[in-house]
Amino acid sequence: MASSLLRLPSLLAPAPALLCRGGRRLYAAPSAAVARLSAAATSTGASAAAPAQAEGARGGDREGQVTPRSADFNAWYTDVIAAAELADYGPVRGTMVIRPYGYAIWEAIQDYLNVKFKETGHSNMYFPQEASHVEGFSPELALVTIGGGKELEEKLVVRPTSETIVNHMFTKWIQSYRDLPLMINQWANVTRWEMRTKPFIRTLEFLWQEGHTAHATLEEAEEEAMQMIDVYTKFSYEEAAIPVIPGRKSKVETFAGANRTYTIEAMMGDRKALQAGTSHNLGQNFSRAFETQFMDENGQLEHVWQTSWAISTRFVGGIIMTHGDDAGLMLPPRIAPIQVVIVPIWKKGDEKGVVMEAVASVQNTLKEAGIRVKVDDSELRTPGWKFNHYEMKGVPIRIEIGPRDVKNRSVVISRRDVPGKQGKEFGVSMEPSIMVDHIKGRLEEIQASLLQKAITFRDSNIVDVSSYGELKEAIAEGKWARGPWSASDADELKVKEETSATIRCFPFEQPEGTKKCFMTGNPADEVAIFAKSY
C-alpha cells in the first residue's frame, strides 16, 4: 500500500530489445533504459523490477558502446550513466539508484562544500518531514495519507524543501538578538512529484544540501545570500570546471516566498541551460508567516531576515553533460573518485611478478603523494577492454606498465581529455619525485583544459540580440540569447510561450553604457540571458 502512494502515471513507452552488432549484444539503447523504468514502476514485486533486457546489458562483453553525442544527446546521456556505472533506475517509477561510482562524485561535492560551509560559520543538522508547505510547491508535493493502516488526521508532506519546518524550529530557538545569526545546513533527500524524469537532472527523489539562515537585518541576509552563491560559483569553476554564469532570477522565475533568487546557470553540451544551484533572500516572508521574532538591542520585537540556498545531485548530471564525449564520462581531476588508474600488461607468466612489483611501487608512490589511484590487476579482462572501461568512467589519467617499461624504469601515460596518440606519453620515469611531479602537473593541466574548453564552448554559443526577432532566431538555433531587458512579466511569459526559452538570469557582470530593451524599446538597466533549459 505504501509504495502505491508514490506511483506516477505511465508516461513512457516500451522499448526495443538490445541492439546487436555482428551477433554481439551491446548496452541497451536509451529507450531500453526507459523501458526498465517503466516496467519496474508497473511491477508489484521486487522480482519483476529488472526486465530481461537489463540483465543482457550487464552481460559478459562489456565494451560500453554508447550512442554518439552528436546523434542523440539524450540517448548518449542515459547510455553514459549506465555504461559508466553511475546510476540505475529504481523499482518505483521516477526514482534512481545512485551506484557507488556516481555516489563517490556526490561525496566529492559534499567534501568541498562541507569545508566551505563550516568556514563561513554554518553547522550541519537534520530536520524530519513536515505537515505543511509553501503554496508554490503544491503541484510537486507528495503526501502520506495513511499510517499504521489508518487514514491520517494530519497528512505528512514528503519533504520537497524545508522552509516551513525550519521556521517552526527557528521560532522556538530564536528569542533575542543574541541568538542571531543562526546559520545551519542539512544534507538530506527530498521528493518532487516530477512528471518528466531524467537521471540526476529530474527524479522523484534526489539528494541535496539546503542551508537556512536567520539574521537581524536585511543587509546581513543579503550578504549571506550573495556569499553562498559565490561559494557555489567558485566550486563550479575551480572543482567541477563548469563555467557557470551567476546572476539574479527574474520576478517570474524567483522562488516562491523569496524576495530575490540568485542562481548559477551552466551551459550543457546540447546548449540547454542547467540551473545548477540557487541562493534565496527570503526577506521576512517566512518569519512573518510563522511569527519568527527576536528582541533587538532596544527591546523591540522584530521579525528575522532569512536566506536559503541549495545544490543537489543534479550537479552530477551537469558534470556529465558539460564534459563527456563519445567515449563516455570525462571527469575533472579534482572531483574524480579515481584520478589515476594503473593497468599492468604482461603476456608470459614469468613477466607477471616483475610487472606487479613495479605497479605496486608506483601505486604506493602516488598514494603517498595524495593522489587517488586504482590498480586494475584483474586477469578476466584484456588491457584493451580496461582502457575503454576507464575511459568510459572518465578517469583523468591512465598509466600502463609492461615488461619493457619495467626494464626501462619508465611508464606510459595517457590523458583522458586528449584522445589517441596525441594524449600518450612514453618513457615517463618511475623515479618517485619525477613521477609525482609529472602526474600532479598533468592533473592540473587536465583540470584547466576542461574549464577552458567549456568556457570556449559557452562563449561561442551566446548571441547578443537587439530585437525580439534576433532572440527568436538565436533560440531556434539552440543558442543562448543575451540582450537588454526591462519588459513586463507578461512579455517574459510571451517569450516562454513562443520560444520555450526563459530568462535564466540577469548576470552579475553587466556591460556598461546605455541600453534599450529589445522587446519594448524602453530604457533598460540590465541585460538578461534567455535559453531553453532542463
PDB file of N, CA, C and O in Angstrom, residues 53-85:
ATOM      1  N   GLN A  53      15.935  -7.525 -20.548  1.00  0.00           N
ATOM      2  CA  GLN A  53      16.970  -6.852 -21.316  1.00  0.00           C
ATOM      3  C   GLN A  53      17.984  -6.159 -20.420  1.00  0.00           C
ATOM      4  O   GLN A  53      19.129  -5.953 -20.809  1.00  0.00           O
ATOM      5  N   ALA A  54      17.604  -5.787 -19.196  1.00  0.00           N
ATOM      6  CA  ALA A  54      18.566  -5.156 -18.294  1.00  0.00           C
ATOM      7  C   ALA A  54      19.655  -6.140 -17.928  1.00  0.00           C
ATOM      8  O   ALA A  54      20.815  -5.790 -17.788  1.00  0.00           O
ATOM      9  N   GLU A  55      19.302  -7.413 -17.761  1.00  0.00           N
ATOM     10  CA  GLU A  55      20.311  -8.424 -17.445  1.00  0.00           C
ATOM     11  C   GLU A  55      21.285  -8.578 -18.606  1.00  0.00           C
ATOM     12  O   GLU A  55      22.477  -8.696 -18.428  1.00  0.00           O
ATOM     13  N   GLY A  56      20.740  -8.552 -19.844  1.00  0.00           N
ATOM     14  CA  GLY A  56      21.613  -8.651 -21.001  1.00  0.00           C
ATOM     15  C   GLY A  56      22.596  -7.499 -21.066  1.00  0.00           C
ATOM     16  O   GLY A  56      23.740  -7.660 -21.465  1.00  0.00           O
ATOM     17  N   ALA A  57      22.145  -6.308 -20.638  1.00  0.00           N
ATOM     18  CA  ALA A  57      23.012  -5.138 -20.683  1.00  0.00           C
ATOM     19  C   ALA A  57      24.176  -5.263 -19.724  1.00  0.00           C
ATOM     20  O   ALA A  57      25.169  -4.585 -19.861  1.00  0.00           O
ATOM     21  N   ARG A  58      24.056  -6.133 -18.727  1.00  0.00           N
ATOM     22  CA  ARG A  58      25.139  -6.306 -17.764  1.00  0.00           C
ATOM     23  C   ARG A  58      25.993  -7.526 -18.091  1.00  0.00           C
ATOM     24  O   ARG A  58      26.737  -8.009 -17.273  1.00  0.00           O
ATOM     25  N   GLY A  59      25.812  -8.062 -19.287  1.00  0.00           N
ATOM     26  CA  GLY A  59      26.440  -9.327 -19.622  1.00  0.00           C
ATOM     27  C   GLY A  59      27.938  -9.271 -19.788  1.00  0.00           C
ATOM     28  O   GLY A  59      28.597  -8.282 -19.522  1.00  0.00           O
ATOM     29  N   GLY A  60      28.491 -10.367 -20.286  1.00  0.00           N
ATOM     30  CA  GLY A  60      29.933 -10.569 -20.284  1.00  0.00           C
ATOM     31  C   GLY A  60      30.729  -9.581 -21.099  1.00  0.00           C
ATOM     32  O   GLY A  60      31.712  -9.059 -20.628  1.00  0.00           O
ATOM     33  N   ASP A  61      30.351  -9.289 -22.352  1.00  0.00           N
ATOM     34  CA  ASP A  61      31.137  -8.391 -23.194  1.00  0.00           C
ATOM     35  C   ASP A  61      30.755  -6.952 -22.887  1.00  0.00           C
ATOM     36  O   ASP A  61      29.837  -6.405 -23.467  1.00  0.00           O
ATOM     37  N   ARG A  62      31.478  -6.326 -21.987  1.00  0.00           N
ATOM     38  CA  ARG A  62      31.071  -5.002 -21.527  1.00  0.00           C
ATOM     39  C   ARG A  62      31.930  -3.910 -22.151  1.00  0.00           C
ATOM     40  O   ARG A  62      32.667  -3.191 -21.489  1.00  0.00           O
ATOM     41  N   GLU A  63      31.869  -3.781 -23.484  1.00  0.00           N
ATOM     42  CA  GLU A  63      32.657  -2.753 -24.134  1.00  0.00           C
ATOM     43  C   GLU A  63      32.127  -1.358 -23.837  1.00  0.00           C
ATOM     44  O   GLU A  63      32.841  -0.379 -23.904  1.00  0.00           O
ATOM     45  N   GLY A  64      30.833  -1.251 -23.533  1.00  0.00           N
ATOM     46  CA  GLY A  64      30.273   0.027 -23.134  1.00  0.00           C
ATOM     47  C   GLY A  64      30.062   1.017 -24.262  1.00  0.00           C
ATOM     48  O   GLY A  64      30.229   2.207 -24.071  1.00  0.00           O
ATOM     49  N   GLN A  65      29.721   0.538 -25.462  1.00  0.00           N
ATOM     50  CA  GLN A  65      29.438   1.461 -26.542  1.00  0.00           C
ATOM     51  C   GLN A  65      28.233   2.332 -26.190  1.00  0.00           C
ATOM     52  O   GLN A  65      27.292   1.864 -25.556  1.00  0.00           O
ATOM     53  N   VAL A  66      28.296   3.569 -26.596  1.00  0.00           N
ATOM     54  CA  VAL A  66      27.189   4.469 -26.328  1.00  0.00           C
ATOM     55  C   VAL A  66      26.765   5.141 -27.624  1.00  0.00           C
ATOM     56  O   VAL A  66      27.527   5.217 -28.591  1.00  0.00           O
ATOM     57  N   THR A  67      25.551   5.638 -27.638  1.00  0.00           N
ATOM     58  CA  THR A  67      25.062   6.424 -28.762  1.00  0.00           C
ATOM     59  C   THR A  67      25.955   7.656 -28.933  1.00  0.00           C
ATOM     60  O   THR A  67      26.269   8.316 -27.942  1.00  0.00           O
ATOM     61  N   PRO A  68      26.386   7.980 -30.143  1.00  0.00           N
ATOM     62  CA  PRO A  68      27.203   9.187 -30.331  1.00  0.00           C
ATOM     63  C   PRO A  68      26.483  10.426 -29.814  1.00  0.00           C
ATOM     64  O   PRO A  68      25.274  10.588 -30.025  1.00  0.00           O
ATOM     65  N   ARG A  69      27.214  11.307 -29.159  1.00  0.00           N
ATOM     66  CA  ARG A  69      26.640  12.503 -28.558  1.00  0.00           C
ATOM     67  C   ARG A  69      25.973  13.381 -29.610  1.00  0.00           C
ATOM     68  O   ARG A  69      24.906  13.957 -29.383  1.00  0.00           O
ATOM     69  N   SER A  70      26.618  13.470 -30.785  1.00  0.00           N
ATOM     70  CA  SER A  70      26.082  14.330 -31.843  1.00  0.00           C
ATOM     71  C   SER A  70      24.824  13.749 -32.478  1.00  0.00           C
ATOM     72  O   SER A  70      24.016  14.486 -33.048  1.00  0.00           O
ATOM     73  N   ALA A  71      24.650  12.428 -32.368  1.00  0.00           N
ATOM     74  CA  ALA A  71      23.490  11.779 -32.988  1.00  0.00           C
ATOM     75  C   ALA A  71      22.227  11.936 -32.146  1.00  0.00           C
ATOM     76  O   ALA A  71      21.144  12.195 -32.662  1.00  0.00           O
ATOM     77  N   ASP A  72      22.360  11.780 -30.841  1.00  0.00           N
ATOM     78  CA  ASP A  72      21.205  11.859 -29.946  1.00  0.00           C
ATOM     79  C   ASP A  72      21.732  12.147 -28.543  1.00  0.00           C
ATOM     80  O   ASP A  72      22.171  11.244 -27.839  1.00  0.00           O
ATOM     81  N   PHE A  73      21.692  13.406 -28.155  1.00  0.00           N
ATOM     82  CA  PHE A  73      22.305  13.816 -26.886  1.00  0.00           C
ATOM     83  C   PHE A  73      21.648  13.135 -25.692  1.00  0.00           C
ATOM     84  O   PHE A  73      22.329  12.676 -24.765  1.00  0.00           O
ATOM     85  N   ASN A  74      20.328  13.063 -25.690  1.00  0.00           N
ATOM     86  CA  ASN A  74      19.627  12.443 -24.565  1.00  0.00           C
ATOM     87  C   ASN A  74      19.942  10.956 -24.466  1.00  0.00           C
ATOM     88  O   ASN A  74      20.126  10.423 -23.361  1.00  0.00           O
ATOM     89  N   ALA A  75      20.015  10.283 -25.623  1.00  0.00           N
ATOM     90  CA  ALA A  75      20.350   8.866 -25.623  1.00  0.00           C
ATOM     91  C   ALA A  75      21.786   8.667 -25.145  1.00  0.00           C
ATOM     92  O   ALA A  75      22.078   7.758 -24.357  1.00  0.00           O
ATOM     93  N   TRP A  76      22.672   9.523 -25.627  1.00  0.00           N
ATOM     94  CA  TRP A  76      24.078   9.463 -25.180  1.00  0.00           C
ATOM     95  C   TRP A  76      24.162   9.612 -23.668  1.00  0.00           C
ATOM     96  O   TRP A  76      24.878   8.857 -23.000  1.00  0.00           O
ATOM     97  N   TYR A  77      23.419  10.562 -23.119  1.00  0.00           N
ATOM     98  CA  TYR A  77      23.461  10.837 -21.681  1.00  0.00           C
ATOM     99  C   TYR A  77      23.053   9.616 -20.858  1.00  0.00           C
ATOM    100  O   TYR A  77      23.760   9.209 -19.926  1.00  0.00           O
ATOM    101  N   THR A  78      21.942   9.003 -21.208  1.00  0.00           N
ATOM    102  CA  THR A  78      21.489   7.840 -20.443  1.00  0.00           C
ATOM    103  C   THR A  78      22.399   6.635 -20.658  1.00  0.00           C
ATOM    104  O   THR A  78      22.617   5.835 -19.743  1.00  0.00           O
ATOM    105  N   ASP A  79      22.962   6.531 -21.859  1.00  0.00           N
ATOM    106  CA  ASP A  79      23.918   5.446 -22.121  1.00  0.00           C
ATOM    107  C   ASP A  79      25.158   5.583 -21.236  1.00  0.00           C
ATOM    108  O   ASP A  79      25.655   4.608 -20.677  1.00  0.00           O
ATOM    109  N   VAL A  80      25.677   6.796 -21.136  1.00  0.00           N
ATOM    110  CA  VAL A  80      26.881   7.026 -20.342  1.00  0.00           C
ATOM    111  C   VAL A  80      26.631   6.720 -18.877  1.00  0.00           C
ATOM    112  O   VAL A  80      27.470   6.109 -18.191  1.00  0.00           O
ATOM    113  N   ILE A  81      25.473   7.122 -18.367  1.00  0.00           N
ATOM    114  CA  ILE A  81      25.147   6.847 -16.969  1.00  0.00           C
ATOM    115  C   ILE A  81      25.151   5.346 -16.695  1.00  0.00           C
ATOM    116  O   ILE A  81      25.668   4.887 -15.675  1.00  0.00           O
ATOM    117  N   ALA A  82      24.608   4.576 -17.648  1.00  0.00           N
ATOM    118  CA  ALA A  82      24.575   3.122 -17.480  1.00  0.00           C
ATOM    119  C   ALA A  82      25.968   2.522 -17.630  1.00  0.00           C
ATOM    120  O   ALA A  82      26.422   1.734 -16.790  1.00  0.00           O
ATOM    121  N   ALA A  83      26.669   2.908 -18.703  1.00  0.00           N
ATOM    122  CA  ALA A  83      27.952   2.285 -19.011  1.00  0.00           C
ATOM    123  C   ALA A  83      29.041   2.669 -18.022  1.00  0.00           C
ATOM    124  O   ALA A  83      29.932   1.865 -17.721  1.00  0.00           O
ATOM    125  N   ALA A  84      28.990   3.887 -17.488  1.00  0.00           N
ATOM    126  CA  ALA A  84      29.979   4.329 -16.502  1.00  0.00           C
ATOM    127  C   ALA A  84      29.605   3.906 -15.092  1.00  0.00           C
ATOM    128  O   ALA A  84      30.324   4.229 -14.141  1.00  0.00           O
ATOM    129  N   GLU A  85      28.483   3.225 -14.967  1.00  0.00           N
ATOM    130  CA  GLU A  85      28.030   2.680 -13.676  1.00  0.00           C
ATOM    131  C   GLU A  85      27.811   3.783 -12.643  1.00  0.00           C
ATOM    132  O   GLU A  85      28.220   3.686 -11.489  1.00  0.00           O
TER     133      GLU A  85
END
